[in-house]
mmCIF file of C-alpha atoms and ligand atoms in Angstrom:
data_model
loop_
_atom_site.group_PDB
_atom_site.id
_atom_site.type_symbol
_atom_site.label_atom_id
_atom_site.label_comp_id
_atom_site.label_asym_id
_atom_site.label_seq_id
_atom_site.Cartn_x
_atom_site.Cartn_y
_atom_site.Cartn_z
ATOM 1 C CA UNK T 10 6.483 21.449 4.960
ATOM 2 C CA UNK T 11 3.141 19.282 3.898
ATOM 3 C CA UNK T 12 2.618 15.943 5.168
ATOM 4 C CA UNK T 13 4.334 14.064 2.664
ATOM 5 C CA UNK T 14 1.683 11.658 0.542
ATOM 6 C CA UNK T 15 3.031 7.976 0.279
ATOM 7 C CA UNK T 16 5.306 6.559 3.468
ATOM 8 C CA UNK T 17 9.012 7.255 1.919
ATOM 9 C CA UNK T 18 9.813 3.097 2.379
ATOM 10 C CA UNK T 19 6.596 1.270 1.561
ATOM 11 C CA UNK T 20 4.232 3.611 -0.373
ATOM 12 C CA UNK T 21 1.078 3.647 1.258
ATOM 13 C CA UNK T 22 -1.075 6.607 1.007
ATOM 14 C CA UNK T 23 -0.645 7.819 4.668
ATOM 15 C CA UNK T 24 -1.526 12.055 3.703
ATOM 16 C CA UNK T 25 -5.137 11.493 3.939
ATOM 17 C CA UNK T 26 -4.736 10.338 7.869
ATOM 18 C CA UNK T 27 -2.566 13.390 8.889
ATOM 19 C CA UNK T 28 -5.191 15.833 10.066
ATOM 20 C CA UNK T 29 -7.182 13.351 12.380
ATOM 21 C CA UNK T 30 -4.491 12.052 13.596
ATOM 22 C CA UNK T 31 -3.117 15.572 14.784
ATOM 23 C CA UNK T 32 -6.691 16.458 15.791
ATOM 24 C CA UNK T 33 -7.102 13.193 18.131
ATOM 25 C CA UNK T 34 -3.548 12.646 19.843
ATOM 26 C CA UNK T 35 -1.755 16.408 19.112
ATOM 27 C CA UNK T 36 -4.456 18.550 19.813
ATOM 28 C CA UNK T 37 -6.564 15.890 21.526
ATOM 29 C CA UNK T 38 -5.632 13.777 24.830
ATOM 30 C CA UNK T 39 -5.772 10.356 23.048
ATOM 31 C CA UNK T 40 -3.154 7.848 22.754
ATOM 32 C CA UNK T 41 -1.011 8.057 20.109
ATOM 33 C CA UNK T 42 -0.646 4.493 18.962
ATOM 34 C CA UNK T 43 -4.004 3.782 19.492
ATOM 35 C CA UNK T 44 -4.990 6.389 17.242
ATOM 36 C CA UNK T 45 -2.738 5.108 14.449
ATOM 37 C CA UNK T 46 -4.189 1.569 15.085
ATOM 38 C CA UNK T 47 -7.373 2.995 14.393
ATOM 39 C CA UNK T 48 -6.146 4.734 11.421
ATOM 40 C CA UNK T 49 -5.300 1.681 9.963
ATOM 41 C CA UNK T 50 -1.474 2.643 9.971
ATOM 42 C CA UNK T 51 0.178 -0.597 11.214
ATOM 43 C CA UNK T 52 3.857 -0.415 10.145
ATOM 44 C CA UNK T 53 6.474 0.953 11.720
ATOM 45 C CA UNK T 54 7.329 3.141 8.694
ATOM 46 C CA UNK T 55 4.423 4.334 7.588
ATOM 47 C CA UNK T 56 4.045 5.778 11.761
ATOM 48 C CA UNK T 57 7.220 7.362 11.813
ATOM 49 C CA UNK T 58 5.865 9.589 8.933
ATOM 50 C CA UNK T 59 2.972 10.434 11.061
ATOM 51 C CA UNK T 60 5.006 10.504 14.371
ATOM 52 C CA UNK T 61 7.890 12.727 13.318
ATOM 53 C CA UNK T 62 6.189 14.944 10.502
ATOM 54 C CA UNK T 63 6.160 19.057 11.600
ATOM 55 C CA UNK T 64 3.981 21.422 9.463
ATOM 56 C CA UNK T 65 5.850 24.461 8.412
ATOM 57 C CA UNK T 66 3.223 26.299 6.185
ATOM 58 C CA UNK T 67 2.792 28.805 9.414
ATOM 59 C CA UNK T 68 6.381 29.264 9.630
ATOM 60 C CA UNK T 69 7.041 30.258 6.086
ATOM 61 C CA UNK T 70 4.374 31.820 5.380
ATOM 62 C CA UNK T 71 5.114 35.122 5.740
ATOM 63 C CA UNK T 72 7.682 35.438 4.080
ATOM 64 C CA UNK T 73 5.919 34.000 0.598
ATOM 65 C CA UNK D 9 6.435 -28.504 -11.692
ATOM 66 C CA UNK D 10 2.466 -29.777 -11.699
ATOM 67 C CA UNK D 11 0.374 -27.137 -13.682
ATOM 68 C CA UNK D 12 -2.098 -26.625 -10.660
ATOM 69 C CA UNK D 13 -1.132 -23.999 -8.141
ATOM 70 C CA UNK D 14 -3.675 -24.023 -5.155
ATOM 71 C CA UNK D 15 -4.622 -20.927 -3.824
ATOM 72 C CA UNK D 16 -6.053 -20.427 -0.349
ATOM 73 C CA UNK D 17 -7.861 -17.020 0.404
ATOM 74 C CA UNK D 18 -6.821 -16.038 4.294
ATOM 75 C CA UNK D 19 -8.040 -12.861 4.558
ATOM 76 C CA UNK D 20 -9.677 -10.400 1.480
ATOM 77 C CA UNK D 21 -11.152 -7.105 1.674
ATOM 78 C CA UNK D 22 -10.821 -3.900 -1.438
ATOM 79 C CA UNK D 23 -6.960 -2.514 -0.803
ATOM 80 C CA UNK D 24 -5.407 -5.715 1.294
ATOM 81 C CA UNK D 25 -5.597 -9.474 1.007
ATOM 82 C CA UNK D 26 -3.283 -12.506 2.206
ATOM 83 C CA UNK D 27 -3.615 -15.607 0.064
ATOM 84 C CA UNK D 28 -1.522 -19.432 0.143
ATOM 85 C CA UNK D 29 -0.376 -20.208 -2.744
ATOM 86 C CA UNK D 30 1.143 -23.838 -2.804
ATOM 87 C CA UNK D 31 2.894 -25.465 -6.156
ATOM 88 C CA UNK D 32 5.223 -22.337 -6.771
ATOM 89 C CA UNK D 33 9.147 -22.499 -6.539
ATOM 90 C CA UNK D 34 10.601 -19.265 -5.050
ATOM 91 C CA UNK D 35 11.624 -17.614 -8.356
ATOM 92 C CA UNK D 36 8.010 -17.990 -9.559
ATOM 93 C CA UNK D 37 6.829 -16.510 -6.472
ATOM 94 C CA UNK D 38 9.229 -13.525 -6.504
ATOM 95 C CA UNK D 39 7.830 -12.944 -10.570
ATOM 96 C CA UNK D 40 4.684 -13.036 -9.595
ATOM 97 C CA UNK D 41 6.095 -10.259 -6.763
ATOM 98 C CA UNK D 42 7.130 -8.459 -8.851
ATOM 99 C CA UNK D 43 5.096 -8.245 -11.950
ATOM 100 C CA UNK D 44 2.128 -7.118 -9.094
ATOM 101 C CA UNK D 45 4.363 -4.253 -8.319
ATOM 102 C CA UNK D 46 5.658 -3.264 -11.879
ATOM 103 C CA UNK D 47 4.184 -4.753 -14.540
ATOM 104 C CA UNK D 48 0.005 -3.514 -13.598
ATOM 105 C CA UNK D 49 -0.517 0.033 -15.029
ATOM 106 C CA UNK D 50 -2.146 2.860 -13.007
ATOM 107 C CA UNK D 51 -2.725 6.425 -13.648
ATOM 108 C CA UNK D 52 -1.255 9.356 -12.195
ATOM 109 C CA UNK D 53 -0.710 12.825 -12.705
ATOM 110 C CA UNK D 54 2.196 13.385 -14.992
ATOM 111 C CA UNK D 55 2.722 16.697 -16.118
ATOM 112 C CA UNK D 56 1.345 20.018 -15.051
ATOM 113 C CA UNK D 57 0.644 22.930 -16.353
ATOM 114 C CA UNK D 58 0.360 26.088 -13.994
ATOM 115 C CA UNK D 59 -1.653 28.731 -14.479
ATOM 116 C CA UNK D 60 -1.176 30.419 -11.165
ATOM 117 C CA UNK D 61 0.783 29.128 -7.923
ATOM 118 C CA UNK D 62 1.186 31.536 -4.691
ATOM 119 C CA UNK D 63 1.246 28.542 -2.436
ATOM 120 C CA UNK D 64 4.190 28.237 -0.257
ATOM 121 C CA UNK D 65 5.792 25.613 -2.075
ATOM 122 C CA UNK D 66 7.395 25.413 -5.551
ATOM 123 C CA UNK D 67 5.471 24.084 -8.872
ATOM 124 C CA UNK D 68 8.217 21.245 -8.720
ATOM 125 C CA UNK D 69 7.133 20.366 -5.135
ATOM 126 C CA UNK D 70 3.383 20.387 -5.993
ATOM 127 C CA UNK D 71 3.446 18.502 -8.856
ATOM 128 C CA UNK D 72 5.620 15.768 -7.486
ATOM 129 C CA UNK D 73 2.448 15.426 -4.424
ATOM 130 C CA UNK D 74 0.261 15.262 -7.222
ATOM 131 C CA UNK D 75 1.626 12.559 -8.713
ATOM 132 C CA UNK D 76 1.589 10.352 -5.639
ATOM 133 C CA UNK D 77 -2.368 10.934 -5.136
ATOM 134 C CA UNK D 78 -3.991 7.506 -6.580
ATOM 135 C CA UNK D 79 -6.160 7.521 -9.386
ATOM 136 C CA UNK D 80 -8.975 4.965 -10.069
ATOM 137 C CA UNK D 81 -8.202 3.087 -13.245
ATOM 138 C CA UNK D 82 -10.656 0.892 -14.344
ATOM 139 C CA UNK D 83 -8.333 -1.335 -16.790
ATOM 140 C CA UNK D 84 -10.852 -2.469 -19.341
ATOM 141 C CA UNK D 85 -11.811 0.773 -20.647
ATOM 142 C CA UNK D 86 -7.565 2.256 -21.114
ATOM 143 C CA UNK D 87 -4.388 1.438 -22.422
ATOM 144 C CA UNK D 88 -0.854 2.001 -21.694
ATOM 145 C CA UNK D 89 -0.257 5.631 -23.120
ATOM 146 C CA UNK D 90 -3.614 6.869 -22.503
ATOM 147 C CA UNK D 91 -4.242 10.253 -21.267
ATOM 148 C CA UNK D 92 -7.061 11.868 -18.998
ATOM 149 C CA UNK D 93 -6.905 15.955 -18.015
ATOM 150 C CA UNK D 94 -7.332 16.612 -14.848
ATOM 151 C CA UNK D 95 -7.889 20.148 -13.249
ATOM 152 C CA UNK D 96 -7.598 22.195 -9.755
ATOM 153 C CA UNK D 97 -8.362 25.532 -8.841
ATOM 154 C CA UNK D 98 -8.375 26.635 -5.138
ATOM 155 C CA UNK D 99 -8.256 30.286 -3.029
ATOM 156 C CA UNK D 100 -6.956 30.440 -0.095
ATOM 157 C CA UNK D 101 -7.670 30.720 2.768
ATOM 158 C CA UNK D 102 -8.401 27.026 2.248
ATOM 159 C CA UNK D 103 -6.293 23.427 2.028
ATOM 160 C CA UNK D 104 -6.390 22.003 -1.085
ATOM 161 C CA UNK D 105 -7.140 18.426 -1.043
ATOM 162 C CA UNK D 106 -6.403 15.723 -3.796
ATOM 163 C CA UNK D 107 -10.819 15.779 -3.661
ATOM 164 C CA UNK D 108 -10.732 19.277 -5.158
ATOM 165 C CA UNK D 109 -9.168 17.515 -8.586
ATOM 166 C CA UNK D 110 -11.696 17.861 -11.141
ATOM 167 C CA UNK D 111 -11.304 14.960 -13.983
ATOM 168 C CA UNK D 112 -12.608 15.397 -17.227
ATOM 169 C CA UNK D 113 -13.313 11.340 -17.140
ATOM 170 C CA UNK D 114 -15.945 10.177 -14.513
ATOM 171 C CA UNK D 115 -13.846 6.878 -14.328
ATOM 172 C CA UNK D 116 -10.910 8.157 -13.355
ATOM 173 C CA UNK D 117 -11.240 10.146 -10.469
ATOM 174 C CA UNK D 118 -8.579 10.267 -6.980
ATOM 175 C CA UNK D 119 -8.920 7.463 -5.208
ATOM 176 C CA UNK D 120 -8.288 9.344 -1.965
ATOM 177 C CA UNK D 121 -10.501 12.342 -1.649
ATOM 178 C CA UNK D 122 -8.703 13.831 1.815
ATOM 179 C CA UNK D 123 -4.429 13.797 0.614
ATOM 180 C CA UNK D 124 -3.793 17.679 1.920
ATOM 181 C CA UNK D 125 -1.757 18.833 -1.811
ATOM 182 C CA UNK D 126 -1.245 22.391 -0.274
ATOM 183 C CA UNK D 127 -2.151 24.712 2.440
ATOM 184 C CA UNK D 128 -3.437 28.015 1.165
ATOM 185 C CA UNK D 129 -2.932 31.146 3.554
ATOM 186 C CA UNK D 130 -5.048 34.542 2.981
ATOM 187 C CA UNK D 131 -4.125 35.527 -0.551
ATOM 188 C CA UNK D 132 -2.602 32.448 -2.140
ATOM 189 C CA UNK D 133 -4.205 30.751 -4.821
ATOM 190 C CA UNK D 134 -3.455 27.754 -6.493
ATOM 191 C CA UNK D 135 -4.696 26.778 -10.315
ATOM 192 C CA UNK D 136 -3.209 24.360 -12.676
ATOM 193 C CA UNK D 137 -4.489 21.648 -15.532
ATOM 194 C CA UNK D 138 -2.362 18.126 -15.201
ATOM 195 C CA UNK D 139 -2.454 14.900 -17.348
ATOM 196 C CA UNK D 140 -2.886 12.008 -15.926
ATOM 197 C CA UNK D 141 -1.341 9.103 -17.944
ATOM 198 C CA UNK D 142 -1.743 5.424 -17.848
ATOM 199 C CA UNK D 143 1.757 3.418 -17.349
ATOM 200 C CA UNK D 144 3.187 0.826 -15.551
ATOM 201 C CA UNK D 145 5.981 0.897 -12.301
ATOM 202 C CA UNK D 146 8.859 -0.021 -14.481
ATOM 203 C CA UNK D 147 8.255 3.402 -16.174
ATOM 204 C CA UNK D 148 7.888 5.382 -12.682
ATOM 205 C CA UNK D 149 7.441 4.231 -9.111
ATOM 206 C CA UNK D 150 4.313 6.338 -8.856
ATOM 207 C CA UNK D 151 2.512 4.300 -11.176
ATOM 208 C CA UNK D 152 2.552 1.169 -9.345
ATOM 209 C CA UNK D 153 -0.697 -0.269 -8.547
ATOM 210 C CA UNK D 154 0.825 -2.620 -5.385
ATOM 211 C CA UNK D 155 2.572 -1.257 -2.334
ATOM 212 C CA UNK D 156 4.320 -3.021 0.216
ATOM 213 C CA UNK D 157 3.512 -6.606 -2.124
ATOM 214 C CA UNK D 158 5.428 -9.465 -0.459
ATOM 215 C CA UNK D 159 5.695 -12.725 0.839
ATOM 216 C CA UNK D 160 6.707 -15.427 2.557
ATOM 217 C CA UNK D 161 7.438 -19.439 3.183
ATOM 218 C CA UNK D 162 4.128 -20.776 4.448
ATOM 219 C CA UNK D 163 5.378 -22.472 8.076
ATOM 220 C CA UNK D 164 4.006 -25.104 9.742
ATOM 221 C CA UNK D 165 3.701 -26.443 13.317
ATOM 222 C CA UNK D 166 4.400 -29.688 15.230
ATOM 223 C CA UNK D 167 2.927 -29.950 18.571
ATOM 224 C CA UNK D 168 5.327 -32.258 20.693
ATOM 225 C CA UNK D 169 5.470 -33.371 24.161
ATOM 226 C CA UNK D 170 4.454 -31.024 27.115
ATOM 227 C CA UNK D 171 7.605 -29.206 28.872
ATOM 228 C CA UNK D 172 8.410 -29.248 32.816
ATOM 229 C CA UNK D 173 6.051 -27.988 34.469
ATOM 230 C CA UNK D 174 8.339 -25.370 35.957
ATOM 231 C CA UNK D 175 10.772 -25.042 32.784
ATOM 232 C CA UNK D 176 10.780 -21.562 31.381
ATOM 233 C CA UNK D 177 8.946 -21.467 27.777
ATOM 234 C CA UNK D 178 10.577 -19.198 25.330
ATOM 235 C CA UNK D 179 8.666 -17.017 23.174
ATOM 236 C CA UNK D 180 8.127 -18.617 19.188
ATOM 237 C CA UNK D 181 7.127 -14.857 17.818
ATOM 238 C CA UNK D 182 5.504 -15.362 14.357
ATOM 239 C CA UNK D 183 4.189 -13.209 11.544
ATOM 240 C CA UNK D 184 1.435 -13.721 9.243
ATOM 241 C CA UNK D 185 0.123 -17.113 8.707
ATOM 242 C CA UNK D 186 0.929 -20.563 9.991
ATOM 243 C CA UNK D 187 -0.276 -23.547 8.965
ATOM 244 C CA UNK D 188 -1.448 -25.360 12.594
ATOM 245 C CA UNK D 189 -1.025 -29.168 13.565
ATOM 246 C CA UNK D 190 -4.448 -29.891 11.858
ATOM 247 C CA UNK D 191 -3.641 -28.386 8.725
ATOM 248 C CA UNK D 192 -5.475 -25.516 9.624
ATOM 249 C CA UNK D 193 -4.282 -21.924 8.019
ATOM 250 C CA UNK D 194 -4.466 -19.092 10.602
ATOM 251 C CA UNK D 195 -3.377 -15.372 11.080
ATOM 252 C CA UNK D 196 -0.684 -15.310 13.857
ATOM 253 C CA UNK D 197 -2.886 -12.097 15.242
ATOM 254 C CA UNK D 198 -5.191 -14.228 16.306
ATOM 255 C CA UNK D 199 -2.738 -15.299 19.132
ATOM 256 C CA UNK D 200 -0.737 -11.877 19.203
ATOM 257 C CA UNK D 201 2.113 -13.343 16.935
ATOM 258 C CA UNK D 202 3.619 -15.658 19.599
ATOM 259 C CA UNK D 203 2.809 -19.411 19.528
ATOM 260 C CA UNK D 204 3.352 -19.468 22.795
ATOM 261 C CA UNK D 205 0.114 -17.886 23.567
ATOM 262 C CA UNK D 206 -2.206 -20.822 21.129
ATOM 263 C CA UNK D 207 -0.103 -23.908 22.918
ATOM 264 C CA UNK D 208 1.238 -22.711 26.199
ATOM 265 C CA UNK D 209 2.835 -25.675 27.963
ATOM 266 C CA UNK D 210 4.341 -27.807 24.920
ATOM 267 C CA UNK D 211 7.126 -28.550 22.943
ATOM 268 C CA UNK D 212 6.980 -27.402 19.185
ATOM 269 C CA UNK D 213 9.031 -27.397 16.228
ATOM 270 C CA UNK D 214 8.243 -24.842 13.776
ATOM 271 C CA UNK D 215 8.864 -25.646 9.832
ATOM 272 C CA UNK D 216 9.043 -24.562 6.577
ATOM 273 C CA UNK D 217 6.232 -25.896 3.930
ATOM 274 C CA UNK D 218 8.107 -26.451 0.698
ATOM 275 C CA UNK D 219 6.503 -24.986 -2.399
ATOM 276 C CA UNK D 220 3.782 -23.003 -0.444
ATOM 277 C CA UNK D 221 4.037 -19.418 0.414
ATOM 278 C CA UNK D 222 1.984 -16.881 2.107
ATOM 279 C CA UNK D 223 1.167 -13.390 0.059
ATOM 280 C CA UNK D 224 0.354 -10.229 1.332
ATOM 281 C CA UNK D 225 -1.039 -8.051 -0.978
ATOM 282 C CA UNK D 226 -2.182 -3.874 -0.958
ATOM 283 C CA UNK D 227 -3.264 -1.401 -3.545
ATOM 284 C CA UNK D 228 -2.779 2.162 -3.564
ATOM 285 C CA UNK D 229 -7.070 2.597 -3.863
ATOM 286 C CA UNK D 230 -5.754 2.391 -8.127
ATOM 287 C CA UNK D 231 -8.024 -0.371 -8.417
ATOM 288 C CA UNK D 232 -9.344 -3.914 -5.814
ATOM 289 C CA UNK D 233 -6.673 -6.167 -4.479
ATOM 290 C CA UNK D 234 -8.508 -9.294 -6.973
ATOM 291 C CA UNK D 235 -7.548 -6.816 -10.016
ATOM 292 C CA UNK D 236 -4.143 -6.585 -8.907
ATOM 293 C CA UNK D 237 -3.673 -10.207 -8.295
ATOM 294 C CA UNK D 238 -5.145 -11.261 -11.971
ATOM 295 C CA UNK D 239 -3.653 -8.795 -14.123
ATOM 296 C CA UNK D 240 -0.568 -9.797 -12.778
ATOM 297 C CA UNK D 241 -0.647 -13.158 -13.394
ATOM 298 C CA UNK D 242 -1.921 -12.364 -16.679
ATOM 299 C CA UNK D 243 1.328 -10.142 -17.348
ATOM 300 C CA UNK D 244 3.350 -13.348 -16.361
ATOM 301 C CA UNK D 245 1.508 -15.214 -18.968
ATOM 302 C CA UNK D 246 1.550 -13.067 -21.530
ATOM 303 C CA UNK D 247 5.735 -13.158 -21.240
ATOM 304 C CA UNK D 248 6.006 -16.841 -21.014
ATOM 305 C CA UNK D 249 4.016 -17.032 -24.191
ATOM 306 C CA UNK D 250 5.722 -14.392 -25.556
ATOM 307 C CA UNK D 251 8.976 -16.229 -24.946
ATOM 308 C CA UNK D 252 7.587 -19.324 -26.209
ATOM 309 C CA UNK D 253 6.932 -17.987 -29.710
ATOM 310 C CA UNK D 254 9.961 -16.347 -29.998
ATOM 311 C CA UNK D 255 11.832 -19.276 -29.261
ATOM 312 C CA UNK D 256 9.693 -22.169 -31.496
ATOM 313 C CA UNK D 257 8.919 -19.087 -34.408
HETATM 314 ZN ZN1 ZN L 316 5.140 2.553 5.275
#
């Protein structure tokens, strides 16, 4: 639904990185990995949060 | 075991640090692993009290988020136990962001200011009073000061004899430190984690250092790296002391 807070295997605070990271490689045209590299978000698991996370406020929403 | 342990400082800045330690047998370096990961208290949110929630998620949901946002903890000033109320209240249309927690103690305050809790649509509103309480990882995994704490045998390299000049060199991929042929201690970034890349053309042999291990350290934002690393090793004193009386008493 949310981004989740912590990375699920190692526990780093990864929530606070979400929105520019959708803003610069979703919405924007830059690369992906460089973004996270920027962001400071070097292991593998704490990317796949970022990589593979969809937001599903919009979707259930309406029917709150 | 000599009483000196050296410790080397690789790299050091406020969440993340790598240090040497040499003079340390693999159990002691696993308790000191592990007493930076459970035995250093932090606070976080711990129970919640909702005054109003329209969000799209349940209270459950919520306050489980909330109690993975960091809080600064200065240790000094609290003890294990301690309590500080914390406070939100957010309309939508609007996210609400671990920075919109209100403390009631200037000292303990998110660490994190930008953690989305919630996304409010037109209509929702989100309110709710939370205390925050002092404890240590043992007691809950969100109140461990470390994340991703580890580490590993210091290695060192021998530079041998140069290879054929047309004999294939296979890649020596590394991670973290390495102790060089001149004693030297150096981040395996610096040569993209493959030794190839710092002595192309030669021969080596790469070994273990006994009793010296490489440790890489990060905080949640709870408090610096150095306060992690000393309250720990206080906590490991305190026990062996602990054990000591209880054994000569
Ligand atoms: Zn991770």
């Amino acid at each position: 639904m949310m981004i989740p807070v912590r990375c699920f295997t190692c526990g780093t605070v990864i929530g606070e990185h979400y929105e520019e990271f959708e803003a610069r490689a979703s919405e924007g045209d830059e690369d992906p990995a460089e973004v996270l590299d920027d962001l400071g978000i070097t292991r593998h698991c704490c990317r796949r949060m970022m990589v593979s996370h969809t937001d599903l406020v919009d979707v259930v929403a309406p029917y709150q | 075991m000599s009483g000196e342990f050296d410790v080397q400082i690789i790299e050091r800045d406020d969440r993340q640090a790598r240090f040497v330690v040499r003079g340390l047998t693999p159990a002691l370096a696993n308790g000191f692993r592990r007493a930076m990961i459970a035995d250093v208290p932090t606070f976080a949110i711990d129970s919640v009290r909702f005054t109003e929630n329209s969000s799209v998620m349940f209270d459950e949901m919520i306050g489980l988020r909330l109690g993975l946002v960091p809080l600064t903890t200065p240790l000094d000033e609290f003890e294990i136990g301690d309590t500080v109320t914390v406070a939100l209240d957010v309309e939508g249309p609007a996210t609400a962001y671990s920075g919109d927690i209100e403390s009631s103690d200037e000292l303990v305050q998110p660490a994190d200011e930008n953690i989305p809790i919630v996304e409010l649509k037109e209509g929702h509103s989100l309110e709710f009073e939370a205390d925050a309480v002092l404890d240590t990882g043992k007691e809950h995994a969100k109140q461990q000061g470390g994340v991703a704490v580890g580490f590993r045998h210091l290695q060192s390299v021998t530079v041998g004899d140069d290879i054929g000049e047309f004999d294939e060199q296979e890649p020596e991929i590394l991670r973290g430190a390495i102790e060089t042929d001149e004693g030297e201690v150096v981040l395996t970034k610096e040569f993209d984690h493959d030794l190839t890349n710092k002595y192309p053309g030669t021969e080596l042999t790469v070994e273990d250092v006994p009793g010296a291990y490489v440790f890489h350290v990060e905080t949640d934002g709870s408090f610096d790296v150095a306060e992690l690393v000393l309250r720990a090793a206080e906590s490991l004193g305190d026990r062996a002391d602990e054990l000591h009386d209880a054994v000569t008493a």
